[in-house]
XYZ file of N, CA, C and O in Angstrom:
664
model
N 0.899 -1.184 0.021
C -0.153 0.185 -0.048
C 1.028 1.034 0.311
O 2.079 1.233 1.005
N 0.853 2.160 -0.792
C 1.498 3.180 -1.009
C 1.116 4.292 0.408
O 0.153 4.275 1.078
N 2.288 5.039 0.852
C 2.277 5.567 1.678
C 0.995 6.568 1.796
O 0.709 7.337 2.812
N 0.936 7.603 0.543
C -0.342 8.671 0.578
C -1.617 8.092 0.849
O -2.605 9.190 1.118
N -1.656 6.940 0.374
C -3.003 6.296 0.867
C -3.414 6.445 2.019
O -4.467 6.584 2.473
N -2.226 6.433 3.286
C -2.316 6.350 4.823
C -2.830 7.860 4.911
O -3.789 8.482 6.005
N -2.506 9.053 4.214
C -2.946 10.194 4.620
C -3.592 10.498 4.068
O -4.908 11.515 4.872
N -4.390 9.605 2.417
C -5.867 10.165 2.400
C -7.018 9.278 3.251
O -7.888 10.123 3.573
N -6.527 8.388 3.773
C -7.600 7.530 4.913
C -7.541 8.228 6.218
O -8.444 8.506 6.816
N -6.483 9.148 6.594
C -6.439 10.235 7.361
C -7.291 10.933 7.259
O -8.009 11.162 8.320
N -7.213 11.969 6.162
C -8.109 13.077 5.943
C -9.229 12.570 6.097
O -10.500 13.440 6.733
N -9.807 11.454 5.218
C -11.149 11.184 5.361
C -11.361 10.769 6.856
O -12.866 11.222 7.373
N -10.838 10.277 8.071
C -11.152 9.844 9.103
C -11.546 11.775 9.708
O -12.509 11.153 10.996
N -10.365 12.076 9.580
C -10.625 13.113 10.129
C -11.936 14.233 9.890
O -12.637 14.461 10.935
N -12.539 14.456 8.426
C -13.782 14.662 8.089
C -14.899 13.980 9.033
O -15.855 14.526 9.671
N -14.893 12.510 8.687
C -16.210 12.602 9.304
C -16.017 12.020 10.882
O -16.910 11.943 11.519
N -14.415 12.341 11.506
C -14.613 12.398 12.952
C -15.428 13.819 13.265
O -16.313 13.919 14.129
N -15.102 14.818 12.630
C -15.443 15.941 13.036
C -17.245 16.325 12.520
O -17.779 16.633 13.125
N -17.574 15.751 11.360
C -18.965 15.302 11.433
C -19.985 14.745 12.768
O -20.781 15.110 12.985
N -19.135 13.602 13.166
C -19.433 12.827 14.417
C -19.685 13.835 15.161
O -20.552 14.085 16.255
N -18.657 14.661 16.041
C -18.525 15.912 16.389
C -19.802 16.895 16.472
O -20.235 17.653 17.381
N -19.649 17.011 15.235
C -20.775 18.186 14.998
C -22.177 17.658 15.616
O -23.188 18.223 16.279
N -22.542 16.439 14.953
C -23.862 15.605 15.184
C -24.030 15.713 16.851
O -24.999 15.470 17.663
N -22.777 15.420 17.673
C -22.943 14.827 19.046
C -23.369 16.405 19.245
O -24.015 16.532 20.509
N -22.459 17.961 19.290
C -23.016 18.674 20.212
C -24.176 19.291 19.391
O -25.194 19.437 20.422
N -25.358 18.932 18.253
C -26.245 19.105 18.086
C -27.185 18.494 18.931
O -28.331 18.735 19.246
N -27.019 17.054 19.100
C -28.138 16.239 19.853
C -27.824 16.212 21.361
O -28.634 16.597 22.090
N -26.505 16.118 21.527
C -26.335 16.205 22.875
C -26.256 17.513 24.182
O -26.588 17.507 25.316
N -26.012 18.436 23.296
C -25.596 19.840 23.421
C -26.540 20.996 23.281
O -26.634 22.387 23.501
N -27.627 20.776 22.541
C -28.384 21.581 21.745
C -28.083 22.110 20.845
O -28.435 23.545 21.029
N -26.728 22.522 20.501
C -26.505 23.485 19.457
C -27.046 22.929 18.121
O -26.304 22.485 17.244
N -27.810 24.248 17.643
C -28.536 23.443 16.322
C -27.757 24.328 15.154
O -27.266 25.619 15.202
N -27.486 23.649 14.414
C -26.814 24.089 12.960
C -27.256 24.847 11.869
O -28.898 24.857 11.950
N -27.200 26.102 11.691
C -27.259 27.046 10.764
C -27.056 27.006 9.711
O -26.465 25.716 9.131
N -27.611 27.765 8.603
C -27.311 26.699 7.460
C -25.633 27.162 6.961
O -25.033 26.243 6.208
N -24.710 27.816 7.226
C -23.783 27.921 7.156
C -22.649 26.611 7.572
O -22.443 25.869 7.118
N -23.354 26.374 9.053
C -23.049 25.247 9.596
C -23.194 23.900 8.918
O -22.462 22.902 8.356
N -24.558 23.561 8.175
C -24.879 22.423 7.098
C -24.045 22.401 5.960
O -23.183 21.769 5.651
N -23.683 23.914 5.387
C -22.920 24.028 3.989
C -21.564 23.373 4.460
O -21.047 22.331 3.624
N -20.996 23.271 5.752
C -19.703 23.569 6.151
C -20.134 21.529 6.710
O -18.873 20.540 5.876
N -20.805 20.994 6.692
C -20.969 19.443 6.898
C -20.565 18.896 5.545
O -20.207 17.991 5.214
N -21.838 19.425 4.689
C -21.404 19.117 3.147
C -19.987 19.227 2.801
O -19.708 18.041 2.465
N -19.481 20.147 2.964
C -18.160 20.505 2.729
C -16.968 18.927 3.133
O -16.086 18.732 2.653
N -17.233 18.789 4.742
C -16.590 18.080 4.985
C -16.805 16.596 4.416
O -15.558 15.804 4.267
N -18.191 16.415 4.447
C -18.356 15.015 3.608
C -17.493 14.915 2.548
O -17.143 13.879 2.190
N -17.495 15.678 1.852
C -17.290 15.774 0.183
C -15.520 15.881 -0.027
O -15.010 14.811 -0.455
N -14.989 16.461 1.185
C -13.645 16.198 1.453
C -13.434 14.653 2.043
O -12.414 14.123 1.000
N -13.922 14.385 2.827
C -13.699 12.903 3.518
C -14.036 12.009 2.314
O -13.492 10.996 1.988
N -15.148 12.215 1.183
C -15.294 11.050 0.549
C -14.269 11.132 -0.582
O -14.356 9.996 -1.310
N -14.101 12.158 -1.111
C -13.286 12.189 -2.530
C -11.712 12.046 -2.036
O -10.892 11.200 -2.776
N -11.264 12.073 -0.611
C -10.115 11.646 -0.132
C -9.998 10.050 0.177
O -9.035 9.381 -0.167
N -11.305 9.577 0.542
C -11.589 7.991 0.252
C -11.011 7.537 -1.064
O -10.561 6.505 -1.078
N -11.699 8.172 -1.815
C -11.838 7.444 -3.417
C -10.008 7.868 -3.649
O -9.892 6.606 -4.407
N -9.692 8.864 -3.590
C -8.332 8.960 -3.851
C -7.299 7.727 -2.885
O -6.381 7.482 -3.747
N -7.789 7.126 -1.872
C -6.823 6.710 -1.090
C -7.293 5.136 -1.592
O -6.395 4.090 -1.665
N -8.236 4.544 -2.080
C -8.497 3.595 -2.555
C -8.577 3.398 -4.166
O -7.760 2.078 -4.098
N -8.422 4.304 -4.675
C -8.632 3.769 -6.572
C -7.461 4.637 -7.202
O -7.431 5.937 -6.948
N -6.061 4.252 -7.204
C -5.315 4.479 -7.858
C -5.357 5.154 -9.156
O -4.702 6.358 -9.534
N -6.337 4.856 -9.967
C -6.563 5.202 -11.507
C -7.607 6.706 -11.224
O -7.429 7.476 -12.438
N -7.950 6.745 -10.662
C -8.810 8.139 -9.829
C -7.924 9.087 -9.168
O -9.023 9.828 -8.473
N -7.171 8.711 -8.777
C -6.627 9.584 -7.327
C -6.040 11.012 -7.951
O -6.865 11.642 -6.578
N -5.410 11.207 -8.977
C -5.568 12.883 -9.038
C -6.949 13.770 -9.389
O -6.807 14.861 -8.429
N -7.527 13.133 -10.122
C -9.071 13.847 -9.975
C -9.874 13.841 -8.592
O -10.313 14.576 -8.110
N -9.612 12.733 -7.756
C -10.382 12.718 -6.403
C -9.376 13.803 -5.806
O -10.294 14.464 -4.924
N -8.567 13.538 -5.449
C -7.764 14.537 -5.048
C -8.096 16.219 -4.944
O -8.330 16.988 -4.117
N -7.767 16.265 -6.265
C -8.323 17.867 -7.052
C -9.741 18.275 -6.122
O -9.900 18.935 -5.950
N -10.753 16.905 -6.413
C -12.184 17.342 -5.710
C -12.165 17.302 -4.247
O -13.248 18.110 -3.828
N -11.257 16.857 -4.016
C -10.949 17.021 -2.134
C -10.542 18.264 -1.842
O -11.137 18.975 -1.040
N -9.377 18.551 -2.724
C -8.894 19.862 -2.469
C -10.116 21.012 -2.590
O -10.314 21.933 -2.099
N -10.820 20.868 -3.666
C -12.386 21.931 -4.269
C -13.087 22.040 -2.907
O -13.402 22.874 -2.565
N -13.638 20.625 -2.433
C -14.233 20.735 -1.397
C -13.873 21.485 -0.016
O -14.253 22.514 0.592
N -12.563 21.099 0.105
C -11.868 21.658 1.373
C -11.662 23.188 1.634
O -12.511 24.075 2.036
N -11.354 23.651 0.036
C -11.580 25.256 -0.321
C -12.986 25.731 -0.192
O -12.942 26.769 0.287
N -13.885 25.355 -0.709
C -15.202 26.036 -0.802
C -15.628 25.556 1.050
O -16.286 26.699 1.231
N -15.386 24.803 1.615
C -15.364 24.562 3.191
C -14.990 26.065 3.842
O -15.729 26.718 4.945
N -14.039 26.243 3.385
C -13.036 27.348 3.878
C -13.947 28.747 3.345
O -13.652 29.185 4.790
N -14.304 28.359 2.540
C -14.764 29.597 1.960
C -16.184 29.923 3.005
O -16.439 31.191 3.522
N -16.793 28.963 3.020
C -17.968 29.148 3.979
C -17.631 29.498 5.831
O -18.583 29.790 5.918
N -16.901 28.755 5.734
C -16.208 29.040 7.337
C -15.896 30.637 7.421
O -16.175 31.268 8.633
N -15.286 31.171 6.528
C -14.704 32.245 6.576
C -16.041 33.551 6.532
O -16.017 34.392 7.235
N -17.185 32.913 5.681
C -18.220 33.795 5.784
C -19.155 33.295 7.120
O -19.498 34.382 7.441
N -18.739 32.313 7.688
C -19.280 32.250 8.857
C -18.744 33.189 10.471
O -19.418 33.623 11.317
N -17.396 33.062 9.771
C -16.442 34.034 10.942
C -16.790 35.466 10.932
O -16.908 35.817 11.958
N -17.233 35.942 9.492
C -17.616 37.205 9.420
C -19.064 37.314 9.855
O -18.922 38.343 10.657
N -19.719 36.736 9.983
C -20.974 36.944 10.633
C -21.010 37.104 12.093
O -21.687 37.649 12.665
N -20.011 36.279 12.784
C -19.931 36.208 13.864
C -19.576 37.458 14.405
O -19.743 38.040 15.624
N -18.634 37.886 13.776
C -17.722 39.244 13.782
C -18.762 40.248 14.110
O -18.591 41.125 14.253
N -19.458 40.313 13.119
C -20.597 41.168 12.684
C -21.868 40.743 12.527
O -22.767 40.602 11.801
N -22.353 40.745 13.636
C -24.139 40.012 14.258
C -25.112 40.199 13.154
O -26.308 40.034 13.206
N -25.227 41.852 12.631
C -25.794 42.553 12.366
C -26.174 42.114 10.887
O -27.070 42.097 9.730
N -25.283 41.110 10.205
C -25.248 40.425 8.870
C -25.591 38.942 9.279
O -25.194 37.865 8.669
N -26.410 38.453 10.378
C -27.127 37.391 10.244
C -27.535 36.778 9.219
O -27.825 37.187 8.347
N -27.356 34.912 8.956
C -27.995 34.889 7.913
C -29.147 34.174 8.257
O -30.225 33.406 7.465
N -29.791 33.785 9.420
C -30.957 33.343 10.094
C -31.869 32.970 9.249
O -31.418 31.948 8.401
N -33.204 33.153 9.300
C -34.138 32.410 8.103
C -34.102 33.305 6.837
O -34.745 34.552 6.904
N -33.262 32.090 6.180
C -33.270 32.991 4.577
C -33.682 32.253 3.663
O -33.504 31.218 3.769
N -33.366 32.604 2.400
C -33.773 31.262 1.186
C -32.523 30.454 1.414
O -33.114 29.431 0.894
N -31.528 30.738 1.773
C -30.712 29.690 1.955
C -31.266 28.460 2.808
O -30.649 27.159 2.295
N -31.285 28.906 4.081
C -31.932 27.699 4.576
C -32.871 26.900 4.270
O -33.334 25.870 4.283
N -34.337 27.710 3.886
C -35.139 26.844 2.911
C -34.591 26.317 1.904
O -35.147 25.001 1.737
N -33.792 26.674 1.408
C -33.155 25.944 0.149
C -32.632 24.581 1.047
O -32.691 23.537 0.013
N -31.729 24.905 1.463
C -31.061 23.738 2.352
C -31.950 22.507 2.911
O -31.596 21.177 2.709
N -32.497 23.344 3.351
C -33.763 21.983 3.951
C -34.771 21.364 2.744
O -35.864 20.361 3.367
N -34.478 21.865 1.617
C -35.678 21.154 0.873
C -34.626 19.885 0.311
O -35.403 18.803 -0.782
N -33.324 19.877 0.501
C -32.600 18.811 0.025
C -33.020 17.621 0.217
O -33.245 17.549 1.795
N -32.937 16.727 -0.516
C -33.673 15.154 -0.046
C -32.310 14.732 0.750
O -32.950 13.996 1.962
N -31.383 15.026 1.212
C -30.203 14.721 2.756
C -31.103 14.955 3.746
O -31.034 14.360 5.226
N -31.851 16.240 3.721
C -32.169 17.320 5.264
C -33.487 16.119 5.558
O -33.895 16.354 6.363
N -34.242 15.329 4.423
C -35.433 14.599 4.603
C -34.776 13.634 5.239
O -35.484 12.731 6.160
N -33.695 12.479 4.474
C -33.294 11.600 4.906
C -32.739 11.401 6.338
O -32.889 10.278 7.339
N -31.890 12.328 6.457
C -31.019 12.297 7.757
C -30.994 14.033 8.372
O -30.362 14.803 8.189
N -32.248 14.359 9.060
C -32.308 15.839 9.595
C -31.683 16.005 10.766
O -31.167 17.356 10.793
N -31.063 14.881 11.412
C -30.206 15.032 12.227
C -28.813 15.770 11.872
O -27.854 16.230 12.749
N -28.364 15.596 10.637
C -27.228 16.030 10.299
C -27.316 16.941 9.250
O -26.719 18.088 9.100
N -28.229 17.140 8.403
C -28.288 18.249 7.539
C -29.558 19.162 7.672
O -29.795 19.703 6.903
N -30.572 19.251 8.521
C -31.540 20.145 8.601
C -30.914 21.354 9.284
O -29.986 21.245 10.570
N -30.985 22.519 9.218
C -30.897 23.986 9.347
C -31.859 24.617 10.149
O -32.486 25.009 9.217
N -31.649 24.559 11.155
C -32.460 25.167 12.281
C -32.021 26.320 13.346
O -32.910 26.902 13.692
N -30.758 26.368 13.140
C -30.292 27.468 14.078
C -29.701 29.040 13.226
O -30.076 29.299 12.095
N -29.313 29.901 14.466
C -29.011 31.027 13.734
C -27.485 31.051 13.577
O -26.988 30.414 14.553
N -27.189 31.858 12.609
C -25.270 31.917 12.056
C -24.436 32.588 13.257
O -23.882 32.515 13.537
N -25.208 33.564 13.720
C -24.754 34.613 15.068
C -24.855 34.133 16.367
O -24.609 35.158 17.207
N -24.996 32.977 16.572
C -25.476 32.666 18.007
C -23.802 32.524 18.555
O -23.007 31.414 18.033
N -23.892 33.016 19.337
C -22.666 33.166 20.369
C -22.261 31.805 21.250
O -22.538 32.248 22.091
N -21.930 30.529 20.723
C -21.691 29.562 21.585
C -20.274 29.363 22.425
O -19.529 30.350 21.731
N -20.433 29.237 23.499
C -19.076 29.158 24.004
C -17.784 28.588 23.293
O -17.673 27.641 22.187
N -16.669 29.472 23.274
C -15.675 28.862 22.762
C -14.633 27.304 23.368
O -15.059 27.348 24.311
N -14.239 26.578 22.013
C -13.417 25.362 22.421
C -12.175 25.503 22.505
O -11.660 26.335 21.083
N -11.444 25.724 23.475
C -10.172 25.933 23.398
C -9.570 27.433 22.942
O -8.331 27.443 22.437
N -10.615 28.371 23.116
C -9.831 29.601 22.974
C -11.116 30.053 21.404
O -10.906 31.397 20.800
N -11.156 28.828 20.457
C -11.837 29.653 19.234
C -13.504 28.621 19.013
O -13.582 27.871 19.996
N -13.862 29.881 18.057
C -15.348 29.484 17.992
C -15.271 28.400 17.081
O -14.346 27.551 15.908
N -16.747 27.548 16.863
C -16.650 26.303 16.377
C -16.670 26.488 14.628
O -15.784 26.094 13.984
N -16.899 27.879 14.227
C -16.060 28.125 12.601
C -15.013 28.167 12.659
O -13.969 27.959 11.325
N -14.093 29.101 13.709
C -12.990 29.502 13.473
C -12.005 27.563 13.547
O -11.179 27.716 12.968
N -12.486 26.619 14.383
C -12.145 25.380 14.287
C -12.063 24.570 13.045
O -11.363 23.845 12.631
N -13.260 24.867 12.396
C -13.319 24.101 11.099
C -12.831 24.726 10.027
O -12.087 24.474 9.259
N -12.312 25.873 10.083
C -11.337 26.990 9.424
C -9.605 26.466 9.059
O -9.449 26.228 8.323
N -9.377 26.123 10.959
C -8.339 25.667 10.831
C -8.101 24.108 10.406
O -7.232 24.081 9.311
N -9.187 23.490 10.350
C -9.342 22.234 9.791
C -9.282 22.135 8.195
O -8.486 21.291 7.228
N -9.903 22.976 7.572
C -10.037 23.271 6.216
C -9.007 23.383 5.585
O -8.165 23.485 4.683
N -7.913 24.916 6.218
C -6.828 25.198 6.040
C -5.539 24.210 6.272
O -5.003 23.789 5.217
N -5.550 23.250 7.138
C -4.807 22.142 7.016
C -4.657 20.732 6.057
O -4.117 20.821 5.449
N -5.930 20.615 5.904
C -6.002 19.636 4.858
C -6.296 20.071 3.625
O -5.514 19.292 2.627
N -6.756 21.668 3.160
C -5.965 22.106 1.742
C -4.249 22.115 1.683
O -4.044 21.985 0.556
N -3.635 22.460 2.514
C -2.408 22.572 2.401
C -1.992 20.834 2.230
O -1.053 20.576 1.120
N -2.551 19.982 3.017
C -2.166 18.679 2.849
C -2.310 18.204 0.839
O -1.860 17.578 0.319
N -3.796 18.541 0.985
C -4.134 18.023 -0.568
C -3.630 18.044 -1.766
O -3.360 18.146 -2.536
N -3.123 19.840 -1.434
C -2.033 20.906 -2.379
C -1.027 20.328 -2.411
O -0.590 19.763 -3.631
N -0.352 19.643 -1.612
C 1.348 19.119 -1.562
C 0.772 17.964 -2.351
O 1.866 17.201 -3.180
N 0.132 16.822 -1.972
C -0.249 15.373 -2.415
C -0.700 15.808 -4.187
O -0.563 14.865 -5.126
N -1.550 16.612 -4.256
C -1.888 16.600 -5.408
C -0.534 17.636 -6.583
O -0.091 17.134 -7.683
N 0.458 17.783 -5.897
C 1.575 18.486 -6.741
C 2.718 17.760 -6.818
O 3.506 17.727 -7.917
N 2.676 16.692 -6.068
C 3.478 15.792 -5.882
C 4.016 15.181 -7.345
O 2.991 14.586 -7.708
N 5.140 14.495 -7.445
C 5.157 13.678 -8.832
C 4.484 12.794 -8.307
O 4.595 12.037 -7.554
N 4.349 11.828 -9.736
C 3.639 10.388 -9.557
C 4.663 9.133 -9.445
O 4.885 8.288 -10.309
N 5.678 9.189 -8.163
C 6.499 8.329 -8.242
C 5.606 7.333 -6.856
O 5.257 7.984 -5.720
N 5.692 5.938 -7.070
C 5.598 5.293 -6.396
C 6.024 5.040 -5.248
O 7.148 4.671 -5.332
N 5.393 5.412 -3.871
C 6.130 5.310 -2.839
C 5.184 4.196 -1.966
O 4.466 4.122 -1.719
N 6.301 3.558 -1.489
C 5.411 2.202 -0.453
C 6.556 2.128 0.957
O 7.352 2.347 1.182
N 5.443 1.986 1.836
C 5.990 1.703 3.010
C 7.028 0.887 3.255
O 7.860 1.060 4.484
N 6.632 -0.126 2.542
C 8.279 -1.043 2.866
C 9.054 -1.174 1.621
O 9.698 -2.046 1.830
N 9.377 -0.149 0.918
C 10.283 0.122 0.009
C 11.541 0.527 0.340
O 11.269 1.126 1.752
N 12.207 0.318 -0.281
C 13.869 0.704 0.337
C 13.781 2.520 -0.096
O 13.326 3.020 -1.116
N 13.985 3.225 1.061
C 14.272 4.636 0.977
C 15.646 5.212 0.256
O 16.326 5.374 1.065
N 15.679 5.133 -0.747
C 17.366 5.281 -1.293
C 17.383 7.334 -2.003
O 16.429 7.380 -2.394
């Protein structure tokens, strides 16, 4: 197995773990997700799925890496917007067409605990280790984007964890 496959699997594991943490905060701590939170969840799922595909399928590795990178960058953009809303509460995303549209996607009906937007974007939840939740998502999106960009730009030399390092 190529060493890069473990990196892709690690990215996928982080993405799916963060979705699990978000669902835990929603169900156990009553932190309702806003439309921007749900968009960030979609981006984490996209990043994780494409990273998983890149880790498993060698022939589709570069396109899947590019799609994972695009998902991570899109998520970073949504997280930046969310951080802007938190810094400027007058620009709340509240109940708007974005929320209505997101709640009409079939996944919101199938898995409402994960994909239904019911919260307000400017709700000031307590920070976790000094950062807001969108701040942490931005950190994760930036880290994943850097790693995915490095993976995308590296040459196509097969590296195995069992090969001689010469």
